[in-house]
Short mmCIF file of C-alpha atoms in Angstrom, two decimals:
data_model
loop_
_atom_site.label_atom_id
_atom_site.label_comp_id
_atom_site.label_asym_id
_atom_site.label_seq_id
_atom_site.Cartn_x
_atom_site.Cartn_y
_atom_site.Cartn_z
CA MET E 855 72.24 123.47 220.03
CA GLU E 856 69.37 121.02 219.60
CA SER E 857 68.88 122.27 216.03
CA SER E 858 72.58 121.66 215.29
CA ASN E 859 72.39 118.11 216.70
CA ALA E 860 69.34 117.38 214.60
CA LYS E 861 71.15 118.54 211.47
CA ASN E 862 74.13 116.31 212.31
CA ILE E 863 71.86 113.32 212.83
CA LEU E 864 70.11 113.92 209.49
CA LEU E 865 73.48 114.30 207.71
CA ALA E 866 74.74 111.04 209.25
CA LEU E 867 71.57 109.22 208.18
CA PHE E 868 71.97 110.59 204.62
CA VAL E 869 75.59 109.35 204.39
CA VAL E 870 74.74 105.91 205.78
CA THR E 871 71.79 105.58 203.38
CA ASN E 872 73.97 106.42 200.38
CA LEU E 873 76.64 103.93 201.48
CA LEU E 874 73.99 101.24 201.78
CA VAL E 875 72.71 102.01 198.28
CA VAL E 876 76.23 101.81 196.80
CA ALA E 877 76.95 98.56 198.65
CA THR E 878 73.65 97.12 197.47
CA LEU E 879 74.44 98.01 193.88
CA MET E 880 77.85 96.39 194.17
CA ILE E 881 76.34 93.23 195.60
CA ASP E 882 73.47 93.09 193.14
CA PHE E 883 75.40 93.75 189.95
CA SER E 884 78.55 91.73 190.58
CA PRO E 885 76.98 88.39 189.62
CA ILE E 886 75.52 89.99 186.47
CA LEU E 887 78.92 91.30 185.41
CA ALA E 888 80.62 88.03 186.30
CA LYS E 889 78.15 86.11 184.15
CA TYR E 890 79.62 87.58 180.97
CA ARG E 891 83.24 86.80 181.77
CA ASN E 892 84.95 83.92 180.02
CA TYR E 893 84.34 80.38 181.08
CA PRO E 894 87.71 78.55 181.08
CA GLY E 895 88.63 77.22 177.67
CA VAL E 896 86.14 79.18 175.57
CA ASN E 897 87.02 82.36 173.70
CA GLU E 898 84.87 85.45 173.73
CA ALA E 899 84.09 87.07 170.39
CA LYS E 900 86.72 89.69 169.56
CA GLN E 901 86.22 93.28 168.46
CA GLU E 902 87.05 93.34 164.75
CA SER E 903 88.65 95.81 162.39
CA PHE E 904 85.95 96.05 159.73
CA GLN E 905 82.74 96.02 161.72
CA SER E 906 81.29 96.85 165.09
CA ALA E 907 81.15 94.39 167.95
CA VAL E 908 78.64 91.60 167.71
CA THR E 909 75.08 92.20 168.81
CA PRO E 910 74.59 91.12 172.42
CA VAL E 911 71.92 88.68 173.47
CA ASP E 912 68.54 90.37 173.95
CA ARG E 913 66.12 88.64 176.31
CA VAL E 914 62.46 89.63 176.45
CA GLU E 915 60.61 87.95 179.29
CA ASP E 916 56.92 87.10 178.99
CA LYS E 917 54.71 85.35 181.55
CA GLU E 918 56.06 81.84 180.96
CA ASN E 919 59.08 81.94 178.66
CA ILE E 920 62.23 83.88 177.94
CA VAL E 921 62.43 84.75 174.26
CA GLU E 922 65.96 85.20 172.91
CA SER E 923 67.13 87.09 169.86
CA VAL E 924 70.82 86.51 169.30
CA ASP E 925 73.41 87.17 166.61
CA TRP E 926 74.56 83.91 164.99
CA ARG E 927 78.19 84.82 165.68
CA VAL E 928 77.74 84.51 169.46
CA TYR E 929 74.96 81.92 169.55
CA ALA E 930 77.29 78.93 170.02
CA LEU E 931 79.37 80.89 172.52
CA ASP E 932 76.29 81.58 174.61
CA TRP E 933 75.45 77.86 174.57
CA TRP E 934 79.00 76.99 175.69
CA LYS E 935 79.16 79.39 178.60
CA ASN E 936 75.56 79.83 179.73
CA GLU E 937 74.76 77.07 182.22
CA MET E 938 71.05 77.92 182.08
CA LEU E 939 71.09 76.78 178.44
CA SER E 940 73.63 73.94 178.48
CA SER E 941 72.28 72.27 181.63
CA LYS E 942 68.92 71.75 179.91
CA ASP E 943 70.43 70.39 176.70
CA PRO E 944 70.43 66.55 176.54
CA ASN E 945 73.55 66.70 174.33
CA TRP E 946 75.64 68.70 176.78
CA SER E 947 76.83 65.99 179.16
CA GLY E 948 77.89 63.61 176.38
CA ARG E 949 79.61 66.36 174.45
CA GLN E 950 81.40 67.40 177.64
CA ARG E 951 82.59 63.82 178.31
CA MET E 952 84.03 63.66 174.80
CA HIS E 953 85.94 66.92 175.18
CA ASP E 954 87.19 66.05 178.67
CA GLU E 955 88.59 62.73 177.47
CA LEU E 956 90.17 64.17 174.32
CA LYS E 957 91.72 67.09 176.24
CA HIS E 958 93.62 64.82 178.63
CA GLY E 959 97.36 65.35 178.26
CA LYS E 960 96.91 68.33 175.93
CA LEU E 961 98.27 71.84 176.38
CA TRP E 962 95.89 74.59 177.49
CA TYR E 963 96.36 78.33 177.92
CA ASP E 964 94.15 81.07 179.31
CA GLU E 965 92.84 84.36 177.96
CA SER E 966 95.73 86.34 179.44
CA VAL E 967 98.26 84.32 177.45
CA GLU E 968 96.22 84.81 174.29
CA ASN E 969 95.80 88.54 174.92
CA TYR E 970 99.52 89.04 175.47
CA PHE E 971 100.39 87.12 172.30
CA ILE E 972 97.92 89.12 170.18
CA HIS E 973 99.11 92.35 171.80
CA LYS E 974 102.72 91.57 170.84
CA LEU E 975 101.66 90.59 167.33
CA GLU E 976 99.71 93.79 166.75
CA GLU E 977 102.46 95.84 168.35
CA HIS E 978 104.76 94.56 165.59
CA GLN E 979 102.24 94.73 162.74
CA PHE E 980 100.51 98.00 163.65
CA PRO E 981 103.33 100.13 165.07
CA SER E 982 102.88 103.76 166.07
CA ASN E 983 105.66 104.72 163.65
CA CYS E 984 106.10 102.55 160.56
CA SER E 985 109.18 104.40 159.34
CA ARG E 986 111.06 103.55 162.53
CA ASN E 987 110.50 99.77 162.39
CA HIS E 988 112.68 97.32 160.52
CA TRP E 989 110.66 95.72 157.72
CA LEU E 990 110.68 92.04 156.87
CA ALA E 991 109.44 91.94 153.26
CA TYR E 992 107.87 88.66 152.23
CA GLN E 993 106.69 87.62 148.76
CA PRO E 994 104.06 84.85 148.53
CA MET E 995 104.97 81.38 147.41
CA ALA E 996 103.19 79.83 144.42
CA SER E 997 100.54 77.86 146.28
CA GLY E 998 96.95 77.86 147.53
CA LEU E 999 95.57 80.50 149.87
CA LEU E 1000 95.84 78.58 153.15
CA SER E 1001 99.19 77.13 152.18
CA CYS E 1002 100.39 80.73 151.81
CA VAL E 1003 98.82 81.55 155.19
CA HIS E 1004 100.58 78.66 156.89
CA VAL E 1005 103.93 79.69 155.41
CA LEU E 1006 103.36 83.28 156.58
CA HIS E 1007 102.89 82.09 160.18
CA PRO E 1008 106.59 81.39 160.87
CA VAL E 1009 107.47 84.68 159.17
CA LEU E 1010 105.21 86.54 161.61
CA MET E 1011 106.72 84.52 164.43
CA MET E 1012 110.22 85.49 163.28
CA ALA E 1013 109.40 89.17 163.68
CA MET E 1014 108.06 88.61 167.20
CA MET E 1015 110.82 86.23 168.29
CA LYS E 1016 113.47 88.69 167.16
CA GLY E 1017 112.49 90.75 170.15
CA GLU E 1018 112.95 94.05 168.38
CA GLU E 1019 110.81 96.46 166.36
CA ASN E 1020 110.24 94.32 163.26
CA THR E 1021 107.19 94.40 160.98
CA VAL E 1022 106.29 91.82 158.34
CA ILE E 1023 105.31 93.51 155.07
CA PRO E 1024 103.57 91.32 152.46
CA VAL E 1025 104.72 92.23 148.95
CA GLY E 1026 103.62 91.08 145.52
CA TYR E 1027 105.45 90.70 142.23
CA PHE E 1028 107.42 93.27 140.23
CA LEU E 1029 108.26 91.61 136.90
CA ASP E 1030 105.68 91.23 134.12
CA GLY E 1031 107.16 87.88 133.14
CA GLU E 1032 107.31 86.63 136.71
CA ARG E 1033 105.17 83.61 137.51
CA THR E 1034 101.94 84.69 139.17
CA ASN E 1035 99.85 82.62 141.52
CA PRO E 1036 96.17 82.03 140.58
CA THR E 1037 95.44 82.43 144.29
CA TYR E 1038 95.75 86.20 143.84
CA PHE E 1039 93.84 86.66 140.60
CA GLY E 1040 91.55 89.65 140.99
CA CYS E 1041 93.77 91.34 143.59
CA GLY E 1042 94.84 94.16 141.29
CA GLU E 1043 98.28 94.88 139.89
CA LEU E 1044 101.14 92.40 140.23
CA ARG E 1045 102.56 94.28 143.23
CA ASP E 1046 99.19 93.91 145.05
CA ARG E 1047 99.03 90.14 144.67
CA HIS E 1048 99.80 88.98 148.18
CA LEU E 1049 97.96 88.02 151.38
CA GLY E 1050 97.19 91.67 152.09
CA CYS E 1051 94.51 91.29 149.42
CA PHE E 1052 92.47 89.12 151.84
CA PHE E 1053 93.71 90.12 155.31
CA ASN E 1054 94.53 93.43 156.98
CA LEU E 1055 97.99 92.33 158.13
CA THR E 1056 99.71 95.63 158.86
CA SER E 1057 99.26 99.39 158.94
CA CYS E 1058 102.58 99.82 157.10
CA ARG E 1059 102.62 99.98 153.30
CA ILE E 1060 105.71 99.39 151.22
CA GLU E 1061 104.60 102.07 148.71
CA ASP E 1062 104.65 104.70 151.47
CA ASP E 1063 108.42 104.51 151.87
CA GLU E 1064 110.20 105.58 148.68
CA MET E 1065 113.66 104.42 149.75
CA ARG E 1066 112.64 100.92 150.84
CA TYR E 1067 110.22 100.55 147.96
CA GLY E 1068 112.97 101.46 145.52
CA ALA E 1069 115.37 99.03 147.18
CA LEU E 1070 112.79 96.25 146.90
CA ILE E 1071 112.23 96.89 143.18
CA ARG E 1072 115.98 96.91 142.54
CA LYS E 1073 116.33 93.67 144.46
CA SER E 1074 113.44 92.07 142.58
CA THR E 1075 114.73 93.04 139.15
CA SER E 1076 118.38 92.13 139.73
CA ASN E 1077 120.08 88.81 139.04
CA GLN E 1078 121.07 88.48 142.69
CA PRO E 1079 119.37 86.01 145.06
CA ARG E 1080 115.90 87.28 145.90
CA GLY E 1081 116.26 87.19 149.67
CA VAL E 1082 117.78 85.77 152.82
CA ASN E 1083 116.85 82.67 154.82
CA TRP E 1084 115.71 82.15 158.41
CA ASP E 1085 119.20 81.79 159.88
CA TYR E 1086 120.48 84.96 158.27
CA PHE E 1087 117.61 87.05 159.62
CA MET E 1088 117.58 85.53 163.12
CA ASN E 1089 121.35 85.64 163.67
CA ARG E 1090 122.10 89.15 162.45
CA PRO E 1091 121.10 92.48 163.95
CA THR E 1092 118.34 94.54 162.36
CA TYR E 1093 118.26 98.32 162.32
CA PRO E 1094 115.47 100.91 162.58
CA GLY E 1095 114.32 102.06 159.17
CA GLY E 1096 115.98 99.11 157.45
CA MET E 1097 114.54 96.21 155.48
CA THR E 1098 115.27 92.51 155.07
CA VAL E 1099 113.87 90.71 152.03
CA LEU E 1100 112.99 87.14 152.95
CA ARG E 1101 112.97 84.27 150.50
CA ASN E 1102 109.48 83.18 149.56
CA TRP E 1103 109.91 79.75 151.05
CA VAL E 1104 111.22 78.89 154.51
CA PRO E 1105 111.01 75.75 156.65
CA VAL E 1106 107.96 75.80 158.87
CA TRP E 1107 110.22 75.73 161.92
CA PRO E 1108 113.89 74.97 162.61
CA ARG E 1109 113.36 71.56 164.21
CA PRO E 1110 115.66 69.47 166.42
CA LEU E 1111 117.54 66.62 164.78
CA ASP E 1112 115.78 64.11 166.98
CA ASP E 1113 111.98 64.43 166.89
CA ASP E 1114 111.79 62.70 170.27
CA VAL E 1115 113.75 65.48 171.98
CA ARG E 1116 111.61 67.01 174.72
CA ILE E 1117 111.46 70.68 175.46
CA GLN E 1118 113.54 71.86 178.38
CA LYS E 1119 112.79 74.90 180.46
CA ASN E 1120 115.94 76.82 179.54
CA SER E 1121 116.03 75.98 175.83
CA THR E 1122 117.91 78.53 173.78
CA LYS E 1123 115.78 78.09 170.67
CA PRO E 1124 114.11 81.41 169.76
CA LYS E 1125 110.64 79.91 169.56
CA LEU E 1126 110.84 78.33 172.98
CA LEU E 1127 112.35 81.43 174.53
CA PHE E 1128 109.40 83.37 173.14
CA TRP E 1129 106.98 80.73 174.49
CA ASN E 1130 108.53 81.12 177.93
CA GLU E 1131 108.03 84.87 177.67
CA VAL E 1132 104.40 84.57 176.57
CA ARG E 1133 103.35 82.06 179.20
CA LYS E 1134 104.62 84.28 182.03
CA HIS E 1135 101.74 86.63 181.28
CA GLY E 1136 99.00 84.14 182.11
CA SER E 1137 98.36 80.51 182.97
CA VAL E 1138 99.25 77.42 180.98
CA GLY E 1139 99.03 73.75 181.82
CA VAL E 1140 98.43 70.23 180.62
CA TYR E 1141 94.96 68.78 181.17
CA GLY E 1142 94.90 66.04 183.79
CA MET E 1143 98.57 66.44 184.73
CA GLY E 1144 100.58 68.35 187.31
CA GLU E 1145 102.25 71.73 186.95
CA ALA E 1146 105.60 70.17 186.04
CA ALA E 1147 104.12 68.64 182.87
CA VAL E 1148 104.15 71.99 181.07
CA GLU E 1149 107.96 72.05 181.27
CA THR E 1150 108.25 68.94 179.10
CA VAL E 1151 105.25 69.43 176.83
CA TRP E 1152 105.75 68.35 173.23
CA GLU E 1153 107.11 71.07 170.97
CA ASP E 1154 104.35 70.38 168.44
CA TYR E 1155 101.76 71.50 171.01
CA ILE E 1156 103.49 74.86 171.40
CA GLU E 1157 103.57 75.23 167.62
CA PHE E 1158 99.86 74.43 167.46
CA ALA E 1159 99.07 77.03 170.14
CA PHE E 1160 100.94 79.77 168.27
CA THR E 1161 99.55 78.69 164.90
CA SER E 1162 95.94 78.56 166.10
CA MET E 1163 96.16 82.05 167.57
CA LEU E 1164 97.67 83.36 164.33
CA SER E 1165 95.05 81.64 162.16
CA SER E 1166 92.12 83.03 164.11
CA TRP E 1167 93.69 86.48 164.25
CA MET E 1168 94.15 86.49 160.47
CA LEU E 1169 90.55 85.43 159.95
CA ARG E 1170 89.36 88.27 162.17
CA GLN E 1171 91.47 90.56 159.97
CA THR E 1172 89.67 89.51 156.79
CA THR E 1173 87.68 91.94 154.67
CA ALA E 1174 84.23 93.41 155.22
CA ARG E 1175 83.08 91.66 152.05
CA VAL E 1176 83.95 88.22 153.46
CA LYS E 1177 82.00 88.96 156.64
CA GLU E 1178 79.08 90.24 154.60
CA ILE E 1179 78.99 86.94 152.68
CA ALA E 1180 79.08 85.01 155.96
CA ASN E 1181 76.11 86.98 157.25
CA GLN E 1182 74.22 86.32 154.02
CA ILE E 1183 74.88 82.57 154.29
CA MET E 1184 73.72 82.39 157.90
CA ALA E 1185 70.63 84.56 157.27
CA LYS E 1186 69.04 81.56 155.55
CA TYR E 1187 69.53 79.57 158.74
CA SER E 1188 67.86 82.14 160.99
CA ASP E 1189 64.26 83.22 161.50
CA SER E 1190 62.84 86.64 160.67
CA THR E 1191 64.13 88.09 163.95
CA GLY E 1192 67.67 86.87 163.28
CA ARG E 1193 67.47 84.06 165.81
CA PRO E 1194 69.39 80.97 164.58
CA LEU E 1195 67.29 77.96 163.61
CA TRP E 1196 70.23 75.58 164.12
CA LYS E 1197 71.22 74.16 167.47
CA ALA E 1198 74.59 73.69 169.15
CA PRO E 1199 76.83 71.74 169.20
CA VAL E 1200 77.83 72.07 165.54
CA LEU E 1201 80.09 69.56 163.80
CA THR E 1202 82.10 70.64 160.74
CA LEU E 1203 82.72 68.03 158.03
CA HIS E 1204 85.52 68.89 155.60
CA VAL E 1205 85.97 66.83 152.41
CA ARG E 1206 88.79 67.59 149.96
CA GLN E 1207 88.64 65.59 146.73
CA THR E 1208 89.07 67.34 143.41
CA ASP E 1209 92.83 67.98 143.22
CA LYS E 1210 94.33 66.20 146.22
CA SER E 1211 95.34 62.89 144.61
CA LEU E 1212 99.07 63.48 145.08
CA GLU E 1213 98.71 64.17 148.82
CA ASP E 1214 95.71 62.10 149.88
CA PRO E 1215 97.09 58.86 151.41
CA PHE E 1216 93.84 57.02 150.72
CA PHE E 1217 93.95 57.98 147.03
CA LYS E 1218 97.58 56.93 146.77
CA LYS E 1219 96.71 53.49 148.11
CA TYR E 1220 93.37 52.80 146.40
CA LYS E 1221 93.47 55.11 143.33
CA ARG E 1222 90.18 56.70 144.36
CA TYR E 1223 88.92 59.18 146.92
CA ARG E 1224 87.44 58.03 150.19
CA ASN E 1225 83.70 57.41 150.32
CA VAL E 1226 81.95 60.18 152.26
CA THR E 1227 80.19 57.56 154.39
CA ASP E 1228 83.54 57.10 156.16
CA TYR E 1229 83.01 60.57 157.64
CA ILE E 1230 79.52 59.60 158.80
CA LYS E 1231 80.85 56.42 160.42
CA GLU E 1232 83.42 58.43 162.40
CA MET E 1233 80.73 60.89 163.48
CA GLU E 1234 78.39 58.12 164.61
CA SER E 1235 81.21 56.39 166.44
CA PHE E 1236 81.69 59.50 168.60
CA GLU E 1237 77.96 59.81 169.21
CA THR E 1238 77.59 56.17 170.22
CA LYS E 1239 80.60 56.19 172.53
CA TYR E 1240 79.72 59.40 174.35
CA LYS E 1241 75.92 59.17 174.10
CA PHE E 1242 75.05 62.47 172.45
CA GLU E 1243 74.23 63.80 168.98
CA TRP E 1244 75.42 66.66 166.79
CA PRO E 1245 72.08 68.22 165.77
CA SER E 1246 73.74 70.62 163.29
CA ILE E 1247 76.38 70.03 160.62
CA PHE E 1248 78.38 72.56 158.59
CA LEU E 1249 79.73 71.21 155.29
CA ILE E 1250 82.79 72.55 153.50
CA SER E 1251 84.19 70.86 150.42
CA ASP E 1252 85.76 71.51 147.02
CA SER E 1253 83.34 68.91 145.63
CA GLY E 1254 79.65 69.67 145.15
CA SER E 1255 78.90 66.00 144.60
CA ALA E 1256 80.62 65.13 147.89
CA MET E 1257 78.42 67.62 149.75
CA GLN E 1258 75.37 66.19 148.04
CA SER E 1259 76.40 62.65 149.03
CA LEU E 1260 76.99 63.72 152.62
CA ALA E 1261 73.52 65.29 152.82
CA GLU E 1262 71.97 62.17 151.35
CA ALA E 1263 73.80 59.94 153.85
CA LEU E 1264 72.90 62.23 156.76
CA ASN E 1265 69.28 63.08 155.95
CA GLY E 1266 68.29 60.96 152.96
CA VAL E 1267 67.73 64.03 150.77
CA THR E 1268 68.18 64.13 147.00
CA GLY E 1269 67.54 67.86 146.57
CA LEU E 1270 69.64 70.67 147.99
CA PRO E 1271 71.87 69.58 150.90
CA ASP E 1272 69.85 71.68 153.36
CA SER E 1273 66.40 70.79 151.99
CA ALA E 1274 65.44 68.66 155.02
CA ASN E 1275 66.23 71.34 157.60
CA GLY E 1276 63.42 71.75 160.09
CA GLU E 1277 62.02 68.26 159.58
CA GLU E 1278 61.70 66.15 162.70
CA GLY E 1279 64.52 63.66 163.16
CA LYS E 1280 66.73 65.31 160.52
CA ARG E 1281 70.07 66.98 161.08
CA PHE E 1282 70.29 70.69 160.38
CA ILE E 1283 72.76 71.04 157.51
CA MET E 1284 74.51 74.30 156.64
CA TYR E 1285 76.87 75.21 153.80
CA ASP E 1286 77.64 78.12 151.48
CA TRP E 1287 74.46 78.07 149.43
CA THR E 1288 75.23 81.54 147.99
CA ASP E 1289 78.04 80.30 145.73
CA ASP E 1290 78.44 77.74 142.93
CA LYS E 1291 79.27 74.64 144.97
CA ASP E 1292 80.24 72.69 141.84
CA LEU E 1293 82.68 75.27 140.43
CA ILE E 1294 85.96 73.71 141.61
CA GLU E 1295 84.87 70.20 140.70
CA ARG E 1296 83.63 71.30 137.29
CA THR E 1297 86.85 73.17 136.43
CA GLY E 1298 89.15 70.45 137.76
CA GLY E 1299 90.75 72.19 140.73
CA HIS E 1300 91.42 75.48 142.52
CA ASN E 1301 94.08 76.60 140.07
CA TYR E 1302 91.75 76.17 137.08
CA ILE E 1303 88.96 78.48 138.21
CA PRO E 1304 88.57 81.22 135.56
CA GLU E 1305 90.44 84.37 136.50
CA GLU E 1306 87.29 86.50 136.52
CA LYS E 1307 85.68 84.17 139.11
CA LYS E 1308 88.70 83.36 141.27
CA HIS E 1309 88.62 86.29 143.69
CA SER E 1310 84.93 85.86 144.46
CA ALA E 1311 85.48 82.12 145.00
CA GLN E 1312 88.25 82.92 147.49
CA GLU E 1313 86.00 85.31 149.40
CA HIS E 1314 83.26 82.68 149.66
CA PHE E 1315 85.82 80.13 150.83
CA LEU E 1316 87.00 82.48 153.59
CA ALA E 1317 83.38 83.21 154.55
CA SER E 1318 82.82 79.49 155.26
CA LEU E 1319 85.94 79.44 157.43
CA TYR E 1320 84.76 82.58 159.22
CA ILE E 1321 81.47 80.83 160.03
CA ILE E 1322 83.23 77.67 161.22
CA GLU E 1323 85.39 79.67 163.61
CA ARG E 1324 82.25 81.19 165.15
CA ILE E 1325 79.93 78.20 165.44
CA SER E 1326 81.80 74.89 165.28
CA ASP E 1327 82.46 72.79 168.37
CA TYR E 1328 84.35 69.94 166.65
CA SER E 1329 85.43 68.85 163.19
CA ILE E 1330 86.20 65.79 161.09
CA VAL E 1331 88.72 66.88 158.47
CA ALA E 1332 91.60 65.79 156.25
CA TYR E 1333 95.01 66.80 157.61
CA SER E 1334 96.56 66.14 154.20
CA SER E 1335 94.87 69.43 153.28
CA ASN E 1336 95.86 72.86 154.58
CA VAL E 1337 92.13 73.53 154.90
CA GLY E 1338 91.66 70.64 157.32
CA ARG E 1339 94.58 71.75 159.46
CA PHE E 1340 93.35 75.35 159.42
CA ILE E 1341 89.89 74.28 160.62
CA SER E 1342 91.40 72.35 163.53
CA GLU E 1343 93.40 75.46 164.45
CA LEU E 1344 90.28 77.64 164.48
CA ILE E 1345 88.40 75.27 166.78
CA GLY E 1346 91.48 74.67 168.93
CA TYR E 1347 91.76 78.42 169.40
CA ARG E 1348 88.09 78.62 170.34
CA HIS E 1349 88.66 76.07 173.12
CA ARG E 1350 92.20 77.29 173.94
CA VAL E 1351 93.67 73.83 173.67
CA ALA E 1352 96.62 72.65 171.57
CA CYS E 1353 96.95 69.16 170.11
CA ALA E 1354 99.03 67.97 167.15
CA GLU E 1355 97.83 64.35 166.98
CA ARG E 1356 95.41 62.96 164.42
CA LEU E 1357 92.72 62.70 167.13
CA GLY E 1358 92.32 65.63 169.46
CA PRO E 1359 89.82 67.91 171.22
CA SER E 1360 89.28 70.12 168.16
CA ALA E 1361 89.43 67.65 165.27
CA LEU E 1362 89.74 64.12 163.99
CA SER E 1363 91.71 63.75 160.77
CA ILE E 1364 90.27 61.16 158.42
CA ASP E 1365 93.83 60.62 157.12
CA ASP E 1366 95.15 57.92 159.43
CA CYS E 1367 98.83 58.61 158.72
CA TRP E 1368 98.78 62.40 159.04
CA THR E 1369 99.21 64.59 162.10
CA HIS E 1370 99.00 68.37 162.36
CA ASP E 1371 102.51 69.49 161.42
#
């Protein structure tokens, strides 16, 4: 009897001990796990199609210091969300004041909203059964790369707003005499010259379906109208296994007659109905305002939120070659262990000059492009007002001389734009040093780049945008350019904030009469 009691006591002690160990583990590791969750308003790096997840931060502790080796793609993110780093940075409080002020009155959304939107998008574009979905075939317009991207956005939205199994299929050209867009030089045969050359947009391929492919060729070679418009597609039923050919130009959105019309909760417009569906799956709000403010938020903010999520998604869907170029660019700005030499926060400066005379409001008025020192003045105005400094600058421009002038104004250098990096008191300047920065300026514009060099130039251009999306905290851009608007979308997505005005929490447009539209 005594032996049995002793065994029971030992068994009870064993169970209690194990429970204590489990409880201790739960208590000890919860803060560690919580540390790597999102801070509000900052996006985590996403798993990507063409490469493995980014390298996590490795910390090796010695007697006095913690040595960090971190992939450049998550370096800025770690600075944003790691209070141990940001609290010691003299630039953090001023940068935070700037963002807090510029966010006031702007639409925000959380990770759950973003995840639901991307889930719906990929559900349409990467269906389990391509043959069952209705296909929305879209041929590119004759325009620049990001102009084509921005026109594709409402097409992708159409498929999602339809609320049925619809997949957007990018298609190229089918007639030898048909006008081809220099944007797609180097993409292969005429039929391959579309956005699928640069982005993995869908798992469905038009060539894999003989019936629909044949119907598309017949449609393309006939004298009939090439496709239908927005209203036709949205107001008529679609059927599994069918296909609608869309005209290669559609309005960005069907807008209300009165631009001052506010959005009402029960709007019947497809876009707003879809917005109401998406926001139910997470949290949305307006910075500095009550819950009711989201019911009357400006329609342009909703458009910006959708557009920014689409832009960043497309950039994540770019090719392995583009990401390889980005890594090569940033390798120069890292030490031998891969640790970045630049510091956050990073400001992006975007200057468009070579072929923008017809759209640049400054050029229209003064018959010349704006002096690059205007960008520096705007930058310094922010720094003076909010009492901080951008230690690192990323330059993107179609003008090599403009980049050179910016570097000279920033750091007083006359050599390469990044030649003063590492010198005390100098800003750390980054740009795509792996490509010919004078090519566009020398040839006279994007459309005049020799065909044999065009595709590579496009890949380098996308690599710069890929870098900006990963590292940039703010931007000074030109909204008269699709590039400037795209950059503001990338940074807006990073902070999960939507703003359509010239001045906002992701960008300032140097064009004083342009907004993000």
